[in-house]
Coordinates of C-alpha atoms in Angstrom, one line a residue:
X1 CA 0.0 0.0 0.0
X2 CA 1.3 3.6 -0.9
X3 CA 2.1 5.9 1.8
X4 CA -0.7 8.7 2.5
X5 CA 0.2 12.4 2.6
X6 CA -3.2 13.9 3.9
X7 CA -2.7 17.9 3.5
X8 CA -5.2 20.4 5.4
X9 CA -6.1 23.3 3.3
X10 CA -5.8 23.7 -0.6
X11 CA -4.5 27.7 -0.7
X12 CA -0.2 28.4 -0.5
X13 CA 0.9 26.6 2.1
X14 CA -1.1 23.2 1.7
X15 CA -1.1 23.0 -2.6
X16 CA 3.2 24.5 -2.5
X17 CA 3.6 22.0 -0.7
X18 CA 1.6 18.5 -1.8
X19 CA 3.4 19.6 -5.2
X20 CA 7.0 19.5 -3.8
X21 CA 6.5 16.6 -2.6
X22 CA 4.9 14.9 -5.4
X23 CA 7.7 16.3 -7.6
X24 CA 10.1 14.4 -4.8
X25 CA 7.9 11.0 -4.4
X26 CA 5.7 10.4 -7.5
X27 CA 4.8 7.3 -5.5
X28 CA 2.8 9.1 -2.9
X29 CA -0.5 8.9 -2.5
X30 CA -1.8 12.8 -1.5
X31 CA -5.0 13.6 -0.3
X32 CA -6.1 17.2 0.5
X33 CA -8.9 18.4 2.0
X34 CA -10.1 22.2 1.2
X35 CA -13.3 23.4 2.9
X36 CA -14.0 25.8 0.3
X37 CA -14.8 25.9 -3.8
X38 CA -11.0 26.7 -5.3
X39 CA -7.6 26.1 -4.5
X40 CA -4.3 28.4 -5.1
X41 CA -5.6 31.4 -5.7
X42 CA -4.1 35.7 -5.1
X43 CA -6.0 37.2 -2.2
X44 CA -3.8 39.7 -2.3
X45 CA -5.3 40.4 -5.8
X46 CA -8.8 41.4 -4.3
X47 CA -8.7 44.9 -4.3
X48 CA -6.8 45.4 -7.5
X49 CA -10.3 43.7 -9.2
X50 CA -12.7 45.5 -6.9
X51 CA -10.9 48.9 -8.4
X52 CA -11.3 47.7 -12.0
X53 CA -7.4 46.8 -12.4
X54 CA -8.2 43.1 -12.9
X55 CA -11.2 42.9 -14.4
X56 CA -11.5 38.9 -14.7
X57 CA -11.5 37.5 -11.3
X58 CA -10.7 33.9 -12.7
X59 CA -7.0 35.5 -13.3
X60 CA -6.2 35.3 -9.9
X61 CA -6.4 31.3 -9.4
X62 CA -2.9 30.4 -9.7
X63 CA -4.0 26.2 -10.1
X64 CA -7.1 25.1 -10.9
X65 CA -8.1 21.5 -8.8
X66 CA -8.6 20.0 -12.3
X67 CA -4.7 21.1 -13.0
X68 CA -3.7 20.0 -9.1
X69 CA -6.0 16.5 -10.3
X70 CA -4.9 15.8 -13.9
X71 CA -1.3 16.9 -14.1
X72 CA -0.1 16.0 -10.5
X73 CA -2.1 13.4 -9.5
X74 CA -3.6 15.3 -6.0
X75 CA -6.6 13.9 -4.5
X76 CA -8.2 17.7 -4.1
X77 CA -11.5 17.4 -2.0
X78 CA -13.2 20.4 -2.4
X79 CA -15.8 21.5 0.3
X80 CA -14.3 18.8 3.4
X81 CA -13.7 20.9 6.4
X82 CA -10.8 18.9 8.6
X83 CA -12.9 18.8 11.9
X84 CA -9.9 16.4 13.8
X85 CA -6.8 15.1 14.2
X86 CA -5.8 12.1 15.9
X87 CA -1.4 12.2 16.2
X88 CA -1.4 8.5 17.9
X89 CA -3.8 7.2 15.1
X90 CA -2.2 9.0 12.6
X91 CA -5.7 10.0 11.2
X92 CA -7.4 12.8 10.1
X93 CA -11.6 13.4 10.3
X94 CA -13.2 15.8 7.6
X95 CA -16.6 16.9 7.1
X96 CA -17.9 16.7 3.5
X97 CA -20.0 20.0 3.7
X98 CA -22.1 19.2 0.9
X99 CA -23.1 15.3 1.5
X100 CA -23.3 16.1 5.5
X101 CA -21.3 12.6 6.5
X102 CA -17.8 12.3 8.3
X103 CA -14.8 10.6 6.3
X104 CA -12.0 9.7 8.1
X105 CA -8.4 8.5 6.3
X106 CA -5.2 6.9 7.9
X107 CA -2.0 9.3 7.2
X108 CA 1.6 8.0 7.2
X109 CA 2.7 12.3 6.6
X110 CA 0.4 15.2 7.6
X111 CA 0.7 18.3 6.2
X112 CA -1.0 21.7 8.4
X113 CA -1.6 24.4 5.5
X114 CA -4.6 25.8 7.2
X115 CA -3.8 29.1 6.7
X116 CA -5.6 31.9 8.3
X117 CA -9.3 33.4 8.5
X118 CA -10.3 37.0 8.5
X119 CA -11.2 38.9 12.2
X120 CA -14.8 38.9 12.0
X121 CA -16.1 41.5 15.0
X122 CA -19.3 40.2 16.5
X123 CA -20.9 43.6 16.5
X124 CA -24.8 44.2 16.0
X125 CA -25.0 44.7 11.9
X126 CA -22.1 42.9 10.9
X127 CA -24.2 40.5 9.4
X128 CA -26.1 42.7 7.0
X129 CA -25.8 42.1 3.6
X130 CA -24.4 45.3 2.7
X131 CA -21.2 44.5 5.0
X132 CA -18.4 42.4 2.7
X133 CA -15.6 40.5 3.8
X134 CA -12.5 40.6 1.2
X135 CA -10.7 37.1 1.6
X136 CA -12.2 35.3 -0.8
X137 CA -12.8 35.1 -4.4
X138 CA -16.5 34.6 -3.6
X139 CA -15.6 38.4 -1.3
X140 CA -14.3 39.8 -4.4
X141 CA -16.7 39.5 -7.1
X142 CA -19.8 40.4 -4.4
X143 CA -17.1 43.6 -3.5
X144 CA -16.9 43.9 -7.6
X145 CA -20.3 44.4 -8.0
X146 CA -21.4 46.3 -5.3
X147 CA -18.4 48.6 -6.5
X148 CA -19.8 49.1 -9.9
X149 CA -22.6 51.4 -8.8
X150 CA -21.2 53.3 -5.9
X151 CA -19.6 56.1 -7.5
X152 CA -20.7 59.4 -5.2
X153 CA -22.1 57.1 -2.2
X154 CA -20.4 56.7 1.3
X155 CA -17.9 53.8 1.5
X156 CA -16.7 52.7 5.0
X157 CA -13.4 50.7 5.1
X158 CA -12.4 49.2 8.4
X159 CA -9.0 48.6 9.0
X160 CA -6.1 51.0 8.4
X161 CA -3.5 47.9 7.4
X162 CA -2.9 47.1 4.1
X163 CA -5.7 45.3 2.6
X164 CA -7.6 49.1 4.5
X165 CA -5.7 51.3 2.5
X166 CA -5.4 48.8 -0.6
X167 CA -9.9 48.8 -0.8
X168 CA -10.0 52.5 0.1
X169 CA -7.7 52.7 -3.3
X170 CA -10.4 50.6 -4.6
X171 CA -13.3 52.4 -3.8
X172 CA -11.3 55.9 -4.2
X173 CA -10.9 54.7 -8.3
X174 CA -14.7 54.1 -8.4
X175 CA -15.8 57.0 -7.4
X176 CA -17.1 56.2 -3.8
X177 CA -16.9 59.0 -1.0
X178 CA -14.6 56.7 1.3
X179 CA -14.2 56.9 5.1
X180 CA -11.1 54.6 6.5
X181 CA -11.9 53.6 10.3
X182 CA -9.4 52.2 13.1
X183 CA -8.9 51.9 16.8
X184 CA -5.2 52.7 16.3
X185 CA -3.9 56.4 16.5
X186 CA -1.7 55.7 13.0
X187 CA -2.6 53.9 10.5
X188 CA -0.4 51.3 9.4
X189 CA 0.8 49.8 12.4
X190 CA 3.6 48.0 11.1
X191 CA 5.1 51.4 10.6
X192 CA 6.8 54.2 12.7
X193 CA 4.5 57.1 13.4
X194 CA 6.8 59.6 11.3
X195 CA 6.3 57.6 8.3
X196 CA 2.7 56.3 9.0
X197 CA 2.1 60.1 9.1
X198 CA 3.0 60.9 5.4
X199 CA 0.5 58.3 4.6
X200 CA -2.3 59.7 6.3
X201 CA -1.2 63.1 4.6
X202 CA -1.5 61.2 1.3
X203 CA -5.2 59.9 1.7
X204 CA -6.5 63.0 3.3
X205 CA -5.3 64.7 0.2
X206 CA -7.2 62.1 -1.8
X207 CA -10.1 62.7 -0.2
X208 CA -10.2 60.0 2.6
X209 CA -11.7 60.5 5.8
X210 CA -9.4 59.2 8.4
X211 CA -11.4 58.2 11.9
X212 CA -8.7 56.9 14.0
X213 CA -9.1 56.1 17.7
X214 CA -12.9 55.4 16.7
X215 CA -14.3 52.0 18.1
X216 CA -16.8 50.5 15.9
X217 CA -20.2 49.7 18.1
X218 CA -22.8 49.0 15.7
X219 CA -23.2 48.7 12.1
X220 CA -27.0 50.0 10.6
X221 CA -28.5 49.8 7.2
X222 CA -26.9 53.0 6.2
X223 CA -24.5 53.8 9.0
X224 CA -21.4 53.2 11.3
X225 CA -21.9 53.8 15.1
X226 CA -19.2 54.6 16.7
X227 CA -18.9 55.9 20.7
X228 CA -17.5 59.1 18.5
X229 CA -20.8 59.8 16.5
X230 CA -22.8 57.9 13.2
X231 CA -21.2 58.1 10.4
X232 CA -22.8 57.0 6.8
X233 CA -21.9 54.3 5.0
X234 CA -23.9 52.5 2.1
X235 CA -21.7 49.9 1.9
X236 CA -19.2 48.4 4.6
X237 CA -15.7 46.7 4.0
X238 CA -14.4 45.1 7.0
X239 CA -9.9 44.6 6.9
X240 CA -9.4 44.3 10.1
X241 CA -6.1 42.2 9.5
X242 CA -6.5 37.7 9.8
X243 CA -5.7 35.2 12.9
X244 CA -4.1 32.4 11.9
X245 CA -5.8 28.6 12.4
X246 CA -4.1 27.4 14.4
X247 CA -7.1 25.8 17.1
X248 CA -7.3 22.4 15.1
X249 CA -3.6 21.1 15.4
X250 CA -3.6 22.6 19.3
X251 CA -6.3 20.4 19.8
X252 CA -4.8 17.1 18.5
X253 CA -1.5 18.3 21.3
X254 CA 0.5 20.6 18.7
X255 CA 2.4 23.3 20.2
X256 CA 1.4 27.1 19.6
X257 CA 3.1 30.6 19.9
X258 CA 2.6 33.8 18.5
X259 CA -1.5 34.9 18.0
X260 CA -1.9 31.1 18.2
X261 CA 0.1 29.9 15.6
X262 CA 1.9 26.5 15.6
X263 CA 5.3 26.4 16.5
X264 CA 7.7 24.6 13.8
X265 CA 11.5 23.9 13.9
X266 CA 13.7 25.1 10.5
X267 CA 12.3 22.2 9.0
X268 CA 8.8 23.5 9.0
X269 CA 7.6 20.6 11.0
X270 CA 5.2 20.5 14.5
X271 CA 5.5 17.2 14.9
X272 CA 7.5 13.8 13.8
X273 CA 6.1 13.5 10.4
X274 CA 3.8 16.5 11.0
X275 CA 4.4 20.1 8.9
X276 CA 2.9 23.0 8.5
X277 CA 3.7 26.1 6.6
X278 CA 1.9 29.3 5.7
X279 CA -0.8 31.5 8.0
X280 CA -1.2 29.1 10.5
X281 CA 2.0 28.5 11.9
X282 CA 5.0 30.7 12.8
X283 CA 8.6 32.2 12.0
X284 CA 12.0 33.3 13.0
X285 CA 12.8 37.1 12.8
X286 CA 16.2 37.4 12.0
X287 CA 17.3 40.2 13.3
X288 CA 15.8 39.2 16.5
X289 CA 15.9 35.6 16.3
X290 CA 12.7 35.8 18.3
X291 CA 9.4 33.6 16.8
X292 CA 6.9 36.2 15.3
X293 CA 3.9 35.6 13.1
X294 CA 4.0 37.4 9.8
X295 CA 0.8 36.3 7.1
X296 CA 2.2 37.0 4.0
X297 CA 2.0 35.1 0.6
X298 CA 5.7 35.4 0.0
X299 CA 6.4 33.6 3.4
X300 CA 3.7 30.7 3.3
X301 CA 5.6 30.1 -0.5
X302 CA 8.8 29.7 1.1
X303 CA 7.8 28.2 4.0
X304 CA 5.9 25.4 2.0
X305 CA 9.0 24.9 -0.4
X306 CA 10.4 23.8 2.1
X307 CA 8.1 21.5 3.4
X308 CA 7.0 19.8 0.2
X309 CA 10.9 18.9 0.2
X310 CA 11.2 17.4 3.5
X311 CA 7.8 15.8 3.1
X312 CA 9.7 14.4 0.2
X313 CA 12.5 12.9 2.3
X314 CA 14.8 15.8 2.1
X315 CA 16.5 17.9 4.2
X316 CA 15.2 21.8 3.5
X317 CA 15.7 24.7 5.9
X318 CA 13.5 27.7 6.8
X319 CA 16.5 30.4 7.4
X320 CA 13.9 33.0 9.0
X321 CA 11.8 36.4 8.2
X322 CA 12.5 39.4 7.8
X323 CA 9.1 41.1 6.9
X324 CA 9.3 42.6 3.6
X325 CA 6.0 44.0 2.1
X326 CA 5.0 47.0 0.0
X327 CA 2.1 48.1 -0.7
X328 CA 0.0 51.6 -2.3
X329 CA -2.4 53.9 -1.9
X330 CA -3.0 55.3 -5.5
X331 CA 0.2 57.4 -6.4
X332 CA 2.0 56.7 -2.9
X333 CA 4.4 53.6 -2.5
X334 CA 4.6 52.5 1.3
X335 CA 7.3 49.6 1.8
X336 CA 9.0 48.4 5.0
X337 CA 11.8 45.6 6.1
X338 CA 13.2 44.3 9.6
X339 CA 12.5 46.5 12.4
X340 CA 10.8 49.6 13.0
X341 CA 12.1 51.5 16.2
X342 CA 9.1 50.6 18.3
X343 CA 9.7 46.9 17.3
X344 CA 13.7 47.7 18.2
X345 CA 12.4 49.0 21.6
X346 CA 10.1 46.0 22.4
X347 CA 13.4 43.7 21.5
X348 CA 15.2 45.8 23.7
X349 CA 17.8 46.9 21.4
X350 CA 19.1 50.6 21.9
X351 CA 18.4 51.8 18.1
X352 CA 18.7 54.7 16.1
X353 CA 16.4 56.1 13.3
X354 CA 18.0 58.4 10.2
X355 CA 15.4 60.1 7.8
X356 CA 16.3 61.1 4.7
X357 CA 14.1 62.7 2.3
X358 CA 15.4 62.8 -1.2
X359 CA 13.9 62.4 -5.2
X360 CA 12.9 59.4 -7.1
X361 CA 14.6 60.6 -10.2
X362 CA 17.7 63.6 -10.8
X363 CA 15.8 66.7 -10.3
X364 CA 15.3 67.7 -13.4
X365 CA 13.8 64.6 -15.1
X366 CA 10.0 64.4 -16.0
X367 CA 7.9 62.7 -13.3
X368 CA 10.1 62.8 -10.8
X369 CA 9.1 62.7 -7.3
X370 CA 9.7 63.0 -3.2
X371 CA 11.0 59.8 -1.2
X372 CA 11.6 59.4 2.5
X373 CA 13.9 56.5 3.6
X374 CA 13.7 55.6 7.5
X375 CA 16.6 53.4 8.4
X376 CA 16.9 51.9 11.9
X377 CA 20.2 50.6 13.4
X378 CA 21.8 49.6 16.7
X379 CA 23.8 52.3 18.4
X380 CA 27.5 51.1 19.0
X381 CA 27.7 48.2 16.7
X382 CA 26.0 50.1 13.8
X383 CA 24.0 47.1 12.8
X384 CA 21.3 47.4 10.3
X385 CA 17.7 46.9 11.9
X386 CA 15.7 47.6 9.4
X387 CA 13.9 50.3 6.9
X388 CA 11.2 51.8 5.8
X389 CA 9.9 53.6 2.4
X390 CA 6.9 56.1 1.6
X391 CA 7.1 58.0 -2.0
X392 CA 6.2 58.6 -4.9
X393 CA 6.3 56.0 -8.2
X394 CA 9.3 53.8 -8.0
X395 CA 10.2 54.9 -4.9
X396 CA 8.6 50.8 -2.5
X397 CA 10.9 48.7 -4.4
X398 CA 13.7 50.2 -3.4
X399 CA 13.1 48.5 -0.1
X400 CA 14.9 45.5 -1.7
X401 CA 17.9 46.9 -1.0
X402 CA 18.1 47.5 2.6
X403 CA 16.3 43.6 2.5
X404 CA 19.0 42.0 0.9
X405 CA 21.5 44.0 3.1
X406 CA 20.0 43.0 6.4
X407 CA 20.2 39.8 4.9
X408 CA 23.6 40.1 4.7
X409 CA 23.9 41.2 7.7
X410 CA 25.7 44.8 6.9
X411 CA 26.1 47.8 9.0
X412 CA 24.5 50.6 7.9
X413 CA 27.3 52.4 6.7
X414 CA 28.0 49.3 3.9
X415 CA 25.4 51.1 2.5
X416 CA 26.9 54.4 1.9
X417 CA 28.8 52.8 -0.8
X418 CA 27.0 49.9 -2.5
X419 CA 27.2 50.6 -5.9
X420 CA 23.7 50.6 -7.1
X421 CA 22.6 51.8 -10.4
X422 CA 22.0 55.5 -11.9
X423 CA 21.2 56.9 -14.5
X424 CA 18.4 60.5 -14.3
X425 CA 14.7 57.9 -15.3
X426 CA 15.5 56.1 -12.7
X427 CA 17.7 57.8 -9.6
X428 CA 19.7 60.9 -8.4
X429 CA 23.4 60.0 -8.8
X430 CA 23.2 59.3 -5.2
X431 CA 20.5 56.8 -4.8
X432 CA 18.0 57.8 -2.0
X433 CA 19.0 54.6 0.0
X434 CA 22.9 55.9 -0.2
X435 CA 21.6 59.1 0.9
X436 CA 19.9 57.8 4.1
X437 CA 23.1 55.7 4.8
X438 CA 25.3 58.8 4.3
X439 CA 23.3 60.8 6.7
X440 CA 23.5 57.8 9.3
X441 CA 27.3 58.2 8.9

């Protein structure tokens, strides 16, 4: 009889995952069980087809089940919720949603890809049909159309994170009047106030209302109550950030962390024969070397690389995040990387912060625009903690750079002199990131 690899969930970290190791054993039998209607597919596309940027919503499924089916040889079982696992019996229990009955299966390798669910507030209203989630593609074509006819109306989007700012864009490009709601004093918490600040500049000049500091209380037909006033709103997004899924392998004895996540060693795995990648499970910060909990695509990828090849029989390593993203609102680039000082603080490193504000392009050149660079590093030994980016077009990728260097491990002045590439489309002679270095020095 074949050995069983039963995988839980069907999005990055499960499907990544079954298909390493299928390319490592084509011998293995692989069962997964996905408790919704697709597999593989961009959640972080939503708000780029709400605003009209994607138009076809089908673009964002990366794999199809058919594909996962026909060309790999997956055993994808749409619509069977994993309700138990049992680490002595080496079985896993899953409700078939549609047929109502219980199937349970024998495992010889588990893999934990459950990945993470959106925070769902229980307040009165939240359950009205004008309130939308945006996690699914089922979220985004009910967002789609409700977008299509709201140009001039009141749009409330709660949640000041990225997917916030990302479906305020949305909204903002179709017309809406849009209000952005948080209980934060900043938006974009993963941010230092200073640079949060040129954010919240940046929508208010758009046109967004910004209600920080405003706990949500109610949701009506045509209004959000808050302890601060009613506010209207004709349609409600809530992006109030995920929790990762952690509860079902905590109740069959796996370990958890960080929001609830399941610890994993370097190898991805929970337990002997037992991995899990993605959402639902945490990682290393390297600077810090401390576990945190970062949901991001790019990480459950990685993560699951490397548990598709030890699920494979080989001997993969996890080396650690560092918590790259970027993201927009309209014209403005907002990227960060490592540590911001608040996060320095909390590890209780003795850090300090150099802001430089510089141009996208050499002055003179057409559509060139401003830049700040934030870099954070440890007083005395000069380490690189980390970085952050707000600016104009062409400015958030440039957060690569100070990535790969904390990567590397560099002190801040190595970047006074890395030789990165000018010519006036594309960068002052001295590239903003050299700037901020210089002024560090």
């Amino acid at each position: 009889m074949a050995e069983r690899l039963v995988v839980i969930g069907g999005d990055a970290g499960g499907m990544a995952a079954a298909s390493g190791a299928r390319r490592a054993r084509p011998d293995l039998e692989i069962v997964v069980f996905e408790k919704g209607v697709r597999t593989s597919y961009a959640a972080c596309g939503i708000p780029f087809h709400v605003g009209g940027e994607v138009p076809d919503v089908e673009s964002l499924v990366a794999r199809s089940p058919e594909a996962f089916r026909s060309r790999q040889d997956i055993d994808v079982r749409l619509r069977h919720e994993a309700v138990a696992i049992d680490l002595d019996a080496r079985t896993v229990e899953a409700r078939d949603l549609d047929g109502e009955t219980n199937v349970v299966l024998d495992f010889d390798q588990l893999m934990y890809g459950a990945g993470a669910r959106p925070v769902r507030p229980d307040w009165p209203g939240v359950d009205l049909p004008h309130v939308h989630m945006a996690h699914t593609l089922a979220d985004a074509s009910g967002l789609a159309t409700a977008a299509a006819g709201i140009a001039g109306r009141p749009v409330a989007v709660v949640g000041g994170g990225y997917i916030g700012l990302e479906m305020a864009e949305a909204f903002l490009a179709r017309g809406a009047r849009v209000t952005v709601f948080d209980i934060a004093p900043q938006l974009l918490r993963n941010l230092d106030a200073d640079m949060a600040a040129l954010v919240a500049a940046e929508a208010e000049r758009l046109g967004v209302e910004l209600l920080l500091e405003h706990h949500i209380s109610a949701i009506e037909a045509d209004r959000v109550v808050t302890e601060k006033g009613e506010f209207p709103a004709d349609l409600v997004v809530l992006g109030m950030g995920v929790t990762p899924n952690g509860e079902l392998g905590a109740a069959a004895g796996l370990a958890t962390g960080v929001r609830g996540a399941l610890v994993v060693d370097d190898h991805q795995q929970a337990a002997p024969g037992v991995y899990a990648a993605g959402d639902c499970c945490e990682s290393v910060q390297r600077v810090t070397g401390r576990p945190t909990w970062i949901a991001l695509g790019t990480v459950a990828n990685k993560q699951a690389r490397v548990a598709g090849a030890n699920l494979g029989g080989g001997d993969a390593t996890f080396p650690g995040v560092l918590g790259t993203a970027i993201t927009k609102l309209c014209d403005t680039e907002v990227a960060r990387t490592g540590l911001t000082m608040a996060e320095a603080a909390d590890a209780g490193i003795d850090a300090v912060a150099t802001v430089a504000e510089a141009s996208t392009r050499a002055h003179y050149f057409p559509g060139n625009g401003p830049i700040t660079v934030k870099l954070v590093h440890e007083r005395g030994t000069r380490r690189l903690l980390g970085g952050q980016i707000v600016g104009a077009p062409g400015s958030g990728k440039r957060i690569d750079t100070v990535a790969t260097a904390l990567w590397a491990g560099l002190a801040v002045d190595d970047l006074v002199n890395l030789d990165l590439a000018y010519a006036p489309p594309f960068s002052p002679v001295w590239d903003p990131i050299n700037t901020a270095a210089r002024r560090a020095d």
